[in-house]
Coordinates of C-alpha atoms in Angstrom, one line a residue:
X28 CA 13.8 -19.1 -1.8
X29 CA 14.2 -15.4 -2.4
X30 CA 11.5 -13.0 -1.3
X31 CA 9.5 -11.1 -3.9
X32 CA 10.8 -7.8 -5.1
X33 CA 9.3 -5.3 -7.6
X34 CA 9.4 -6.6 -11.2
X35 CA 12.0 -5.1 -13.6
X36 CA 12.5 -6.0 -17.3
X37 CA 15.0 -8.9 -17.8
X38 CA 16.8 -6.9 -20.5
X39 CA 17.2 -3.9 -18.2
X40 CA 18.8 -6.0 -15.5
X41 CA 21.2 -7.7 -18.0
X42 CA 22.3 -4.3 -19.4
X43 CA 22.8 -2.9 -15.9
X44 CA 25.0 -5.9 -15.0
X45 CA 27.1 -5.4 -18.2
X46 CA 26.1 -8.8 -19.5
X47 CA 24.7 -7.5 -22.8
X48 CA 24.5 -4.2 -24.5
X49 CA 21.6 -2.3 -26.2
X50 CA 22.5 -3.8 -29.6
X51 CA 22.5 -7.3 -28.3
X52 CA 19.1 -6.8 -26.6
X53 CA 17.6 -5.4 -29.8
X54 CA 18.9 -8.4 -31.8
X55 CA 17.5 -10.9 -29.2
X56 CA 14.1 -9.1 -29.2
X57 CA 13.8 -9.3 -33.0
X58 CA 14.8 -13.0 -32.8
X59 CA 12.2 -13.6 -30.1
X60 CA 9.4 -12.1 -32.2
X61 CA 10.5 -14.1 -35.2
X62 CA 10.8 -17.5 -33.5
X63 CA 8.2 -17.1 -30.8
X64 CA 10.6 -17.9 -27.9
X65 CA 11.2 -16.2 -24.6
X66 CA 13.8 -13.5 -24.3
X67 CA 16.2 -15.6 -22.2
X68 CA 16.1 -18.4 -24.7
X69 CA 16.7 -16.0 -27.6
X70 CA 19.8 -14.6 -25.9
X71 CA 21.2 -18.0 -25.3
X72 CA 20.5 -19.4 -28.8
X73 CA 22.1 -16.3 -30.3
X74 CA 25.1 -16.9 -28.0
X75 CA 24.8 -13.3 -26.7
X76 CA 25.0 -14.6 -23.1
X77 CA 24.9 -17.8 -21.0
X78 CA 22.2 -19.7 -19.2
X79 CA 23.9 -19.0 -15.9
X80 CA 23.8 -15.2 -16.6
X81 CA 20.1 -15.5 -17.4
X82 CA 19.4 -17.4 -14.2
X83 CA 21.2 -14.8 -12.1
X84 CA 19.2 -12.0 -13.8
X85 CA 15.9 -13.9 -13.1
X86 CA 16.8 -14.1 -9.4
X87 CA 17.5 -10.4 -9.3
X88 CA 14.3 -9.7 -11.2
X89 CA 12.2 -11.2 -8.4
X90 CA 9.4 -12.2 -10.7
X91 CA 9.7 -15.9 -9.9
X92 CA 10.6 -18.0 -6.9
X93 CA 14.1 -19.5 -7.2
X94 CA 16.2 -22.0 -5.4
X95 CA 19.9 -22.8 -5.2
X96 CA 19.9 -26.5 -6.3
X97 CA 22.2 -29.3 -5.5
X98 CA 21.9 -33.1 -5.3
X99 CA 22.3 -33.0 -1.5
X100 CA 18.9 -31.3 -1.0
X101 CA 16.9 -33.6 -3.3
X102 CA 14.6 -36.4 -2.1
X103 CA 15.9 -39.0 -4.5
X104 CA 12.8 -41.2 -4.1
X105 CA 10.5 -38.4 -5.1
X106 CA 12.8 -37.3 -7.9
X107 CA 12.5 -40.7 -9.5
X108 CA 8.8 -40.3 -9.8
X109 CA 9.6 -38.4 -13.0
X110 CA 11.2 -40.9 -15.4
X111 CA 14.6 -39.8 -16.7
X112 CA 13.5 -39.0 -20.3
X113 CA 10.5 -37.0 -19.0
X114 CA 12.7 -35.0 -16.6
X115 CA 15.3 -34.2 -19.3
X116 CA 12.6 -33.3 -21.8
X117 CA 11.0 -30.9 -19.3
X118 CA 14.3 -29.6 -18.0
X119 CA 13.0 -30.3 -14.6
X120 CA 13.8 -32.1 -11.3
X121 CA 11.6 -32.9 -8.3
X122 CA 12.9 -31.4 -5.1
X123 CA 10.6 -32.3 -2.3
X124 CA 6.9 -32.7 -1.3
X125 CA 5.2 -30.9 1.6
X126 CA 1.5 -31.1 2.5
X127 CA 0.7 -32.9 -0.7
X128 CA 2.4 -30.2 -2.9
X129 CA 5.5 -31.1 -4.9
X130 CA 8.2 -28.6 -5.5
X131 CA 9.7 -28.9 -8.9
X132 CA 12.7 -26.9 -10.2
X133 CA 12.7 -25.8 -13.8
X134 CA 14.5 -23.2 -15.9
X135 CA 11.2 -21.5 -16.7
X136 CA 8.6 -22.0 -13.9
X137 CA 6.1 -19.8 -15.8
X138 CA 5.7 -22.5 -18.6
X139 CA 2.1 -23.5 -17.7
X140 CA 1.7 -26.4 -20.3
X141 CA 4.8 -28.1 -18.9
X142 CA 3.6 -27.6 -15.3
X143 CA 0.2 -29.1 -16.2
X144 CA 1.9 -32.2 -17.7
X145 CA 4.3 -32.6 -14.7
X146 CA 1.3 -32.3 -12.3
X147 CA -0.6 -34.9 -14.3
X148 CA 2.4 -37.3 -14.2
X149 CA 3.1 -36.8 -10.5
X150 CA -0.7 -36.8 -9.6
X151 CA -0.1 -33.9 -7.2
X152 CA -0.3 -30.1 -7.3
X153 CA 3.1 -28.6 -8.3
X154 CA 4.9 -25.6 -6.9
X155 CA 7.4 -24.5 -9.6
X156 CA 10.7 -22.7 -8.8
X157 CA 13.5 -21.5 -11.0
X158 CA 16.9 -23.0 -10.8
X159 CA 20.1 -22.6 -12.9
X160 CA 19.8 -25.0 -15.9
X161 CA 23.3 -26.4 -15.2
X162 CA 22.3 -27.1 -11.6
X163 CA 19.2 -28.9 -12.9
X164 CA 21.3 -31.1 -15.3
X165 CA 23.8 -31.9 -12.5
X166 CA 21.0 -33.0 -10.2
X167 CA 19.4 -35.1 -13.0
X168 CA 22.8 -36.8 -13.6
X169 CA 23.1 -37.5 -9.9
X170 CA 19.5 -38.9 -9.5
X171 CA 19.4 -41.1 -12.6
X172 CA 23.1 -42.2 -12.5
X173 CA 22.4 -43.6 -9.0
X174 CA 19.7 -45.9 -10.5
X175 CA 22.2 -48.0 -12.4
X176 CA 24.8 -48.2 -9.6
X177 CA 24.7 -50.8 -6.8
X178 CA 23.2 -49.6 -3.6
X179 CA 25.7 -48.9 -0.9
X180 CA 24.7 -50.1 2.5
X181 CA 25.3 -47.4 5.1
X182 CA 25.6 -49.2 8.4
X183 CA 24.5 -47.7 11.8
X184 CA 27.3 -46.2 13.8
X185 CA 27.8 -47.5 17.3
X186 CA 29.4 -45.6 20.2
X187 CA 32.7 -47.4 19.6
X188 CA 33.0 -46.8 15.8
X189 CA 35.0 -43.9 14.3
X190 CA 33.8 -41.5 11.7
X191 CA 36.3 -42.8 9.2
X192 CA 34.3 -46.1 9.1
X193 CA 31.2 -44.4 7.8
X194 CA 30.3 -44.7 4.2
X195 CA 29.2 -41.0 3.7
X196 CA 32.0 -38.9 2.4
X197 CA 33.4 -35.8 4.0
X198 CA 32.5 -33.8 0.8
X199 CA 28.9 -34.9 1.0
X200 CA 28.7 -33.9 4.7
X201 CA 30.1 -30.4 4.0
X202 CA 27.8 -29.9 1.1
X203 CA 24.6 -31.0 2.9
X204 CA 25.2 -28.7 5.9
X205 CA 26.2 -25.8 3.6
X206 CA 23.2 -26.2 1.4
X207 CA 20.7 -26.7 4.2
X208 CA 21.8 -23.4 5.8
X209 CA 21.8 -21.5 2.4
X210 CA 18.3 -22.8 1.6
X211 CA 17.0 -22.0 5.0
X212 CA 18.3 -18.5 4.7
X213 CA 16.7 -18.1 1.2
X214 CA 13.3 -19.3 2.4
X215 CA 13.3 -16.9 5.4
X216 CA 13.6 -19.7 8.1
X217 CA 14.6 -18.5 11.6
X218 CA 16.0 -21.9 12.8
X219 CA 17.3 -25.2 11.4
X220 CA 16.7 -28.4 13.4
X221 CA 18.9 -31.4 12.8
X222 CA 17.3 -34.3 14.6
X223 CA 18.5 -37.9 15.1
X224 CA 15.5 -40.2 15.4
X225 CA 15.0 -43.9 15.8
X226 CA 14.9 -44.7 12.1
X227 CA 16.4 -41.7 10.3
X228 CA 18.0 -38.2 10.5
X229 CA 15.7 -35.3 9.7
X230 CA 16.4 -31.6 8.8
X231 CA 13.5 -29.2 9.6
X232 CA 13.1 -25.5 9.1
X233 CA 11.1 -23.1 11.3
X234 CA 9.2 -20.9 8.9
X235 CA 6.6 -18.4 10.0
X236 CA 6.7 -20.0 13.5
X237 CA 6.0 -23.6 12.4
X238 CA 8.4 -26.5 11.6
X239 CA 8.6 -27.9 8.1
X240 CA 10.5 -31.1 7.2
X241 CA 13.0 -30.4 4.4
X242 CA 15.3 -33.4 4.2
X243 CA 15.3 -37.0 5.5
X244 CA 18.5 -39.0 5.6
X245 CA 19.7 -42.4 7.0
X246 CA 20.2 -42.2 10.7
X247 CA 23.8 -43.4 10.2
X248 CA 24.7 -40.0 8.7
X249 CA 23.9 -38.2 11.9
X250 CA 27.3 -38.5 13.6
X251 CA 29.1 -37.0 10.6
X252 CA 26.6 -34.2 10.1
X253 CA 26.5 -33.1 13.7
X254 CA 30.3 -33.3 13.9
X255 CA 30.5 -30.9 10.9
X256 CA 28.2 -28.5 12.6
X257 CA 30.3 -28.6 15.7
X258 CA 33.4 -27.9 13.7
X259 CA 31.8 -24.8 12.3
X260 CA 31.0 -23.5 15.8
X261 CA 34.4 -24.4 17.3
X262 CA 32.9 -27.1 19.6
X263 CA 34.5 -30.2 20.9
X264 CA 33.5 -32.9 18.4
X265 CA 34.5 -35.7 20.8
X266 CA 32.1 -34.5 23.5
X267 CA 28.7 -36.1 22.7
X268 CA 27.3 -36.6 26.2
X269 CA 26.8 -32.9 27.2
X270 CA 25.1 -29.9 25.6
X271 CA 27.3 -27.4 23.8
X272 CA 26.7 -24.0 22.2
X273 CA 28.7 -21.8 19.8
X274 CA 28.6 -19.4 17.0
X275 CA 29.6 -19.2 13.3
X276 CA 29.4 -16.8 10.4
X277 CA 28.6 -17.4 6.7
X278 CA 28.5 -15.3 3.6
X279 CA 24.9 -15.4 2.2
X280 CA 23.0 -13.0 0.1
X281 CA 25.9 -10.6 -0.2
X282 CA 26.2 -10.1 3.6
X283 CA 27.7 -11.8 6.6
X284 CA 25.1 -13.8 8.5
X285 CA 25.6 -14.9 12.1
X286 CA 24.6 -18.4 13.2
X287 CA 23.9 -19.3 16.8
X288 CA 24.4 -23.1 17.2
X289 CA 23.4 -25.5 20.0
X290 CA 23.8 -29.2 20.3
X291 CA 22.5 -31.7 22.8
X292 CA 22.5 -35.4 23.4
X293 CA 19.2 -37.3 22.8
X294 CA 17.9 -40.8 23.0
X295 CA 19.3 -41.9 19.6
X296 CA 22.4 -39.7 19.4
X297 CA 22.6 -36.0 19.2
X298 CA 20.5 -33.1 17.9
X299 CA 21.6 -29.6 16.7
X300 CA 19.7 -26.3 16.2
X301 CA 21.1 -23.4 14.2
X302 CA 19.4 -20.0 14.6
X303 CA 19.9 -17.7 11.7
X304 CA 20.6 -14.1 12.7
X305 CA 20.5 -12.0 9.6
X306 CA 22.1 -8.7 10.7
X307 CA 22.1 -7.4 7.2
X308 CA 18.3 -7.3 6.8
X309 CA 16.7 -3.9 6.5
X310 CA 15.4 -2.5 9.8
X311 CA 11.6 -1.9 10.1
X312 CA 10.2 1.5 11.2
X313 CA 7.4 1.9 13.7
X314 CA 4.8 2.9 11.1
X315 CA 5.4 -0.4 9.3
X316 CA 4.9 -2.8 12.2
X317 CA 1.1 -2.9 12.5
X318 CA 0.5 -0.6 15.4
X319 CA -2.7 1.5 15.4
X320 CA -2.6 5.3 15.8
X321 CA -3.1 5.4 19.5
X322 CA -0.4 2.8 20.1
X323 CA 2.0 4.7 17.9
X324 CA 1.3 7.9 19.8
X325 CA 1.9 6.1 23.2
X326 CA 5.2 4.5 21.9
X327 CA 6.5 7.9 20.7
X328 CA 5.6 9.4 24.0
X329 CA 7.6 6.7 25.9
X330 CA 10.8 7.7 24.0
X331 CA 10.2 11.4 23.8
X332 CA 12.1 12.1 27.1
X333 CA 15.8 12.0 27.6
X334 CA 15.6 9.4 30.3
X335 CA 13.3 6.6 31.4
X336 CA 12.9 2.8 31.0
X337 CA 10.8 1.1 28.3
X338 CA 10.3 -2.6 28.0
X339 CA 9.2 -5.0 25.2
X340 CA 7.8 -8.3 26.5
X341 CA 6.6 -11.6 25.0
X342 CA 7.8 -15.1 24.3
X343 CA 11.0 -15.9 22.4
X344 CA 10.6 -15.1 18.7
X345 CA 7.7 -12.7 19.1
X346 CA 9.5 -9.7 17.5
X347 CA 10.6 -7.8 20.6
X348 CA 14.0 -6.9 19.1
X349 CA 12.4 -5.7 15.9
X350 CA 10.2 -3.3 18.0
X351 CA 13.1 -2.0 20.0
X352 CA 15.2 -1.3 16.9
X353 CA 12.2 0.5 15.4
X354 CA 12.2 2.7 18.6
X355 CA 15.9 3.2 18.3
X356 CA 15.5 4.5 14.8
X357 CA 13.1 7.1 16.0
X358 CA 15.7 8.5 18.4
X359 CA 18.8 7.9 16.2
X360 CA 19.9 11.4 15.4
X361 CA 23.5 12.7 14.9
X362 CA 23.5 14.4 18.3
X363 CA 22.9 11.2 20.3
X364 CA 25.1 8.3 21.2
X365 CA 23.4 5.0 21.1
X366 CA 24.9 1.8 22.5
X367 CA 23.4 -1.7 22.3
X368 CA 24.4 -4.7 24.4
X369 CA 22.9 -8.0 23.1
X370 CA 23.5 -11.7 23.1
X371 CA 24.3 -11.7 20.2
X372 CA 23.8 -8.5 18.2
X373 CA 21.1 -9.3 15.7
X374 CA 20.8 -6.1 13.6
X375 CA 23.1 -3.4 12.3
X376 CA 22.3 0.1 13.6
X377 CA 23.9 2.8 11.5
X378 CA 25.8 5.2 13.7
X379 CA 25.4 3.1 16.9
X380 CA 27.9 1.3 19.0
X381 CA 27.0 -2.4 19.3
X382 CA 28.5 -4.9 21.8
X383 CA 28.1 -8.7 22.1
X384 CA 27.4 -10.0 25.6
X385 CA 29.0 -13.4 26.3
X386 CA 28.6 -14.8 29.8
X387 CA 31.3 -17.5 29.0
X388 CA 34.0 -14.8 28.6
X389 CA 32.7 -12.8 31.6
X390 CA 30.8 -10.2 29.6
X391 CA 27.5 -10.5 31.3
X392 CA 24.6 -8.0 30.8
X393 CA 25.3 -6.5 34.2
X394 CA 29.0 -6.1 33.7
X395 CA 28.6 -4.8 30.1
X396 CA 25.9 -2.4 31.2
X397 CA 28.2 -0.9 33.9
X398 CA 30.9 -0.4 31.3
X399 CA 28.5 1.2 28.9
X400 CA 27.4 3.8 31.4
X401 CA 31.0 5.0 31.6
X402 CA 30.9 5.7 27.9
X403 CA 28.6 8.7 28.1
X404 CA 25.6 7.2 26.2
X405 CA 22.3 8.9 25.6
X406 CA 20.3 5.8 24.7
X407 CA 21.1 2.2 25.8
X408 CA 19.5 -1.0 24.6
X409 CA 20.0 -4.0 26.9
X410 CA 19.1 -7.3 25.1
X411 CA 17.3 -8.8 28.1
X412 CA 16.8 -8.3 31.8
X413 CA 17.8 -11.7 33.1
X414 CA 18.6 -11.1 36.7
X415 CA 18.2 -8.8 39.7
X416 CA 21.6 -7.1 39.2
X417 CA 20.9 -6.2 35.5
X418 CA 17.4 -4.9 36.4
X419 CA 18.7 -2.6 39.2
X420 CA 21.5 -1.2 37.0
X421 CA 19.1 -0.6 34.1
X422 CA 16.6 1.2 36.3
X423 CA 19.3 3.3 38.0
X424 CA 20.7 4.3 34.5
X425 CA 17.2 5.3 33.4
X426 CA 17.0 7.7 36.3
X427 CA 20.3 9.4 35.7
X428 CA 19.8 10.9 32.3
X429 CA 19.7 7.8 30.0
X430 CA 16.9 6.3 27.9
X431 CA 17.1 2.6 28.5
X432 CA 15.3 0.0 26.4
X433 CA 15.2 -3.7 27.1
X434 CA 13.1 -7.0 27.0
X435 CA 11.5 -9.3 29.6
X436 CA 9.8 -12.7 29.3
X437 CA 6.3 -12.1 30.8
X438 CA 2.7 -12.8 29.6
X439 CA 1.7 -9.1 29.3
X440 CA 2.1 -5.5 30.2
X441 CA 0.6 -5.7 33.7
X442 CA 2.6 -8.8 34.5
X443 CA 5.8 -7.0 33.5
X444 CA 5.4 -4.5 36.4
X445 CA 5.0 -7.4 38.9
X446 CA 8.0 -9.2 37.5
X447 CA 10.2 -6.1 37.9
X448 CA 9.0 -5.9 41.5
X449 CA 9.9 -9.6 42.0
X450 CA 13.4 -8.6 40.9
X451 CA 13.3 -6.3 44.0
X452 CA 13.0 -3.0 42.1
X453 CA 11.4 -0.7 44.7
X454 CA 7.8 0.3 43.6
X455 CA 8.3 4.0 44.1
X456 CA 11.5 3.9 41.9
X457 CA 9.8 1.8 39.3
X458 CA 6.8 4.3 39.1
X459 CA 9.2 7.1 38.4
X460 CA 11.5 5.3 36.0
X461 CA 9.1 3.2 33.8
X462 CA 7.8 5.0 30.7
X463 CA 5.8 2.1 29.3
X464 CA 5.6 -1.6 28.2
X465 CA 4.9 -3.2 24.9
X466 CA 3.5 -6.8 25.0
X467 CA 3.4 -8.7 21.7
X468 CA 2.9 -12.0 19.9
X469 CA 3.6 -13.2 16.4
X470 CA 1.0 -15.3 14.6
X471 CA 0.7 -16.5 11.0
X472 CA -0.7 -14.2 8.3
X473 CA -3.4 -15.5 5.9
X474 CA -2.1 -16.3 2.4
X475 CA -3.1 -13.5 0.1
X476 CA -3.3 -15.9 -2.9
X477 CA -5.9 -18.4 -1.6
X478 CA -7.8 -16.7 1.2
X479 CA -11.6 -16.8 1.2
X480 CA -14.3 -15.6 3.5
X481 CA -15.5 -18.1 6.1
X482 CA -17.6 -18.1 9.3
X483 CA -16.3 -19.3 12.7
X484 CA -16.7 -22.9 13.6
X485 CA -19.0 -23.9 16.5
X486 CA -16.1 -25.0 18.7
X487 CA -15.0 -21.3 18.8
X488 CA -18.5 -19.7 19.3
X489 CA -18.4 -19.7 23.1
X490 CA -14.9 -18.3 23.3
X491 CA -15.8 -15.5 20.9
X492 CA -18.9 -14.6 22.8
X493 CA -16.8 -14.0 25.9
X494 CA -14.9 -11.3 24.1
X495 CA -18.1 -9.3 23.6
X496 CA -16.5 -7.9 20.5
X497 CA -18.0 -10.4 18.0
X498 CA -21.4 -10.0 16.3
X499 CA -23.6 -12.8 15.0
X500 CA -22.6 -12.2 11.4
X501 CA -18.9 -12.2 12.1
X502 CA -16.7 -13.6 9.3
X503 CA -13.0 -13.7 8.5
X504 CA -10.6 -14.8 5.8
X505 CA -8.9 -18.2 5.8
X506 CA -6.5 -19.7 3.3
X507 CA -7.5 -22.7 1.4
X508 CA -4.0 -23.8 0.6
X509 CA -2.0 -23.2 -2.6
X510 CA 1.4 -23.5 -4.1
X511 CA 2.3 -20.0 -2.9
X512 CA 1.9 -21.0 0.8
X513 CA 2.9 -24.7 0.4
X514 CA -0.7 -25.8 1.1
X515 CA -0.7 -24.3 4.6
X516 CA -3.1 -21.4 4.0
X517 CA -0.6 -19.0 5.6
X518 CA 2.3 -16.9 4.3
X519 CA 4.3 -14.6 6.6
X520 CA 3.4 -13.4 10.0
X521 CA 1.6 -10.6 11.7
X522 CA 2.2 -9.0 15.1
X523 CA -0.3 -8.4 17.9
X524 CA 0.4 -5.6 20.4
X525 CA -0.7 -4.3 23.8
X526 CA 0.9 -0.9 24.5
X527 CA 0.8 0.5 28.0
X528 CA 2.1 4.0 28.6
X529 CA 2.6 4.9 32.3
X530 CA 0.5 7.9 33.2
X531 CA 0.0 9.5 36.7
X532 CA -2.8 7.2 37.7
X533 CA -1.0 4.1 36.8
X534 CA 2.1 5.4 38.5
X535 CA 0.1 5.7 41.7
X536 CA -1.0 2.1 41.5
X537 CA 2.6 1.0 41.0
X538 CA 3.8 3.0 44.0
X539 CA 1.4 1.2 46.3
X540 CA 2.4 -2.2 44.8
X541 CA -1.0 -2.7 43.1
X542 CA -1.9 -6.1 41.8
X543 CA -2.4 -7.1 38.1
X544 CA -6.1 -6.6 38.3
X545 CA -5.8 -3.0 39.5
X546 CA -3.3 -2.2 36.8
X547 CA -5.6 -3.7 34.1
X548 CA -8.6 -1.7 35.5
X549 CA -6.6 1.5 35.0
X550 CA -5.6 0.4 31.5
X551 CA -9.2 -0.3 30.5
X552 CA -10.3 3.1 31.9
X553 CA -7.8 4.8 29.7
X554 CA -8.8 2.8 26.6
X555 CA -5.7 0.7 26.2
X556 CA -6.2 -1.9 23.5
X557 CA -5.5 -5.4 24.9
X558 CA -3.8 -8.3 23.0
X559 CA -7.1 -10.0 22.6
X560 CA -8.7 -6.9 21.1
X561 CA -5.8 -6.4 18.7
X562 CA -6.0 -10.0 17.7
X563 CA -9.7 -9.7 16.9
X564 CA -9.1 -6.4 15.1
X565 CA -6.5 -8.0 12.8
X566 CA -8.7 -11.0 12.3
X567 CA -11.5 -8.7 11.1
X568 CA -9.1 -7.0 8.8
X569 CA -8.4 -10.3 7.1
X570 CA -4.8 -10.5 8.2
X571 CA -5.2 -13.7 10.3
X572 CA -7.6 -16.4 11.3
X573 CA -9.7 -17.3 14.4
X574 CA -7.6 -20.5 14.6
X575 CA -4.4 -18.5 15.0
X576 CA -5.8 -16.1 17.6
X577 CA -7.6 -18.6 19.8
X578 CA -4.4 -19.3 21.9
X579 CA -4.1 -15.6 22.5
X580 CA -7.7 -15.2 23.5
X581 CA -7.5 -18.2 25.9
X582 CA -4.4 -16.8 27.5
X583 CA -5.5 -13.3 28.1
X584 CA -9.3 -13.5 28.6

């Protein structure tokens, strides 16, 4: 589903696309007033344009949620909960059901009387999305035609059987994989999980950090679907007993999207995971990432010098790359040469030189970094410090006239310093080279449509008292669950930050190999906001919930 964009008049979009002209719009508006129909319906009835053109314009308008619909992504059992004559009268088809809320595709998802009637018939709340009318009719034909046909038994595949013996067609397999990737991209999912289980084969999307089941198929389809994914990534389809990984590209949303693909054997067959790397998305700037004024000032101080080493740390998927690219944009001026080395490159940086690291071809981070330093860069981004060699080269580069940015997997800012020492970076060198560390986490954002003020539960009272930041009358906002958030109470994510800028006092602690406790004492003395404090700050602001920040509080308190 496409993210919301500012609303523009439908007629303006159609004229801009050259689909209609001013005279045609005027004629349709007059017909609309006379007949009491919607503008899109008027344009179609007057044969000024087509349903497909109206659908495309509605997607561009961004006023409604939309979906690219095909029979392959439908839950046929749920679709049959609407009888054929009802579905065709409404111009609707049931897509899926998540957390008790049924997604229904219609030509006009703003038709409230129709939605109320569908909700009554299905006995569930309904989340309405727009789809092309022709796609809806094609899905209806597929769902209801199958009711009159004999059921085809799809037998389980044993290790000795060939793919040709399976009942599912190659065309179906290609369509299911293609549509699952396109729908995941449209809904903003970061990963797609294809899981072979004891009884079935499940497709799940990771959205806002959590997994949501999108499609359930017979387990006997798994071999063909996993094989199709392997073909996309140039893997060995005959090798089913060892993990494999690869890459692919697809055209989606008008841009080339990179896919990082991994497969692995499991108890009941194989599983695959596709990570979606949308390099065409717009880069975020520092001011839009949720840092407070003090944190922004410290970050800009880190990158104000021509040399030095700055690190972003946190678990996988915590937004470290987003932060580093925001820093790169701050220093991206015509007089600087910026080179990035990543595995793989996840974002497009205008004016920068970007290189893919690939250990299988011999292009490790260490080898790539050595090569980069011979290309006269001003700023270097290294995707990750994975080993001692890369750490040493990065630190040396930061002390010879280069600004080096990178990531590490540690719990927090103080722990990052000790981790670099574990990689045998000399403390006195580290103290001189390190400009600062950003520790971060991503947690779910409260749904703006259904949030309400609540008080903390008793089970969280003791933990909140330990923070010494919560008063007796503390309250926060929590989502009740609605169509907009698919009943979860959350929509989108918010970042938590801890920004440590290395000053003279902290440098002295590093030189004498100070422990984590000493480093944190210096940070507290200089008023550095911790992850726990930022979590509570954003909870008080109504951006997230106590339930979301509890794991952060437990980890850092």
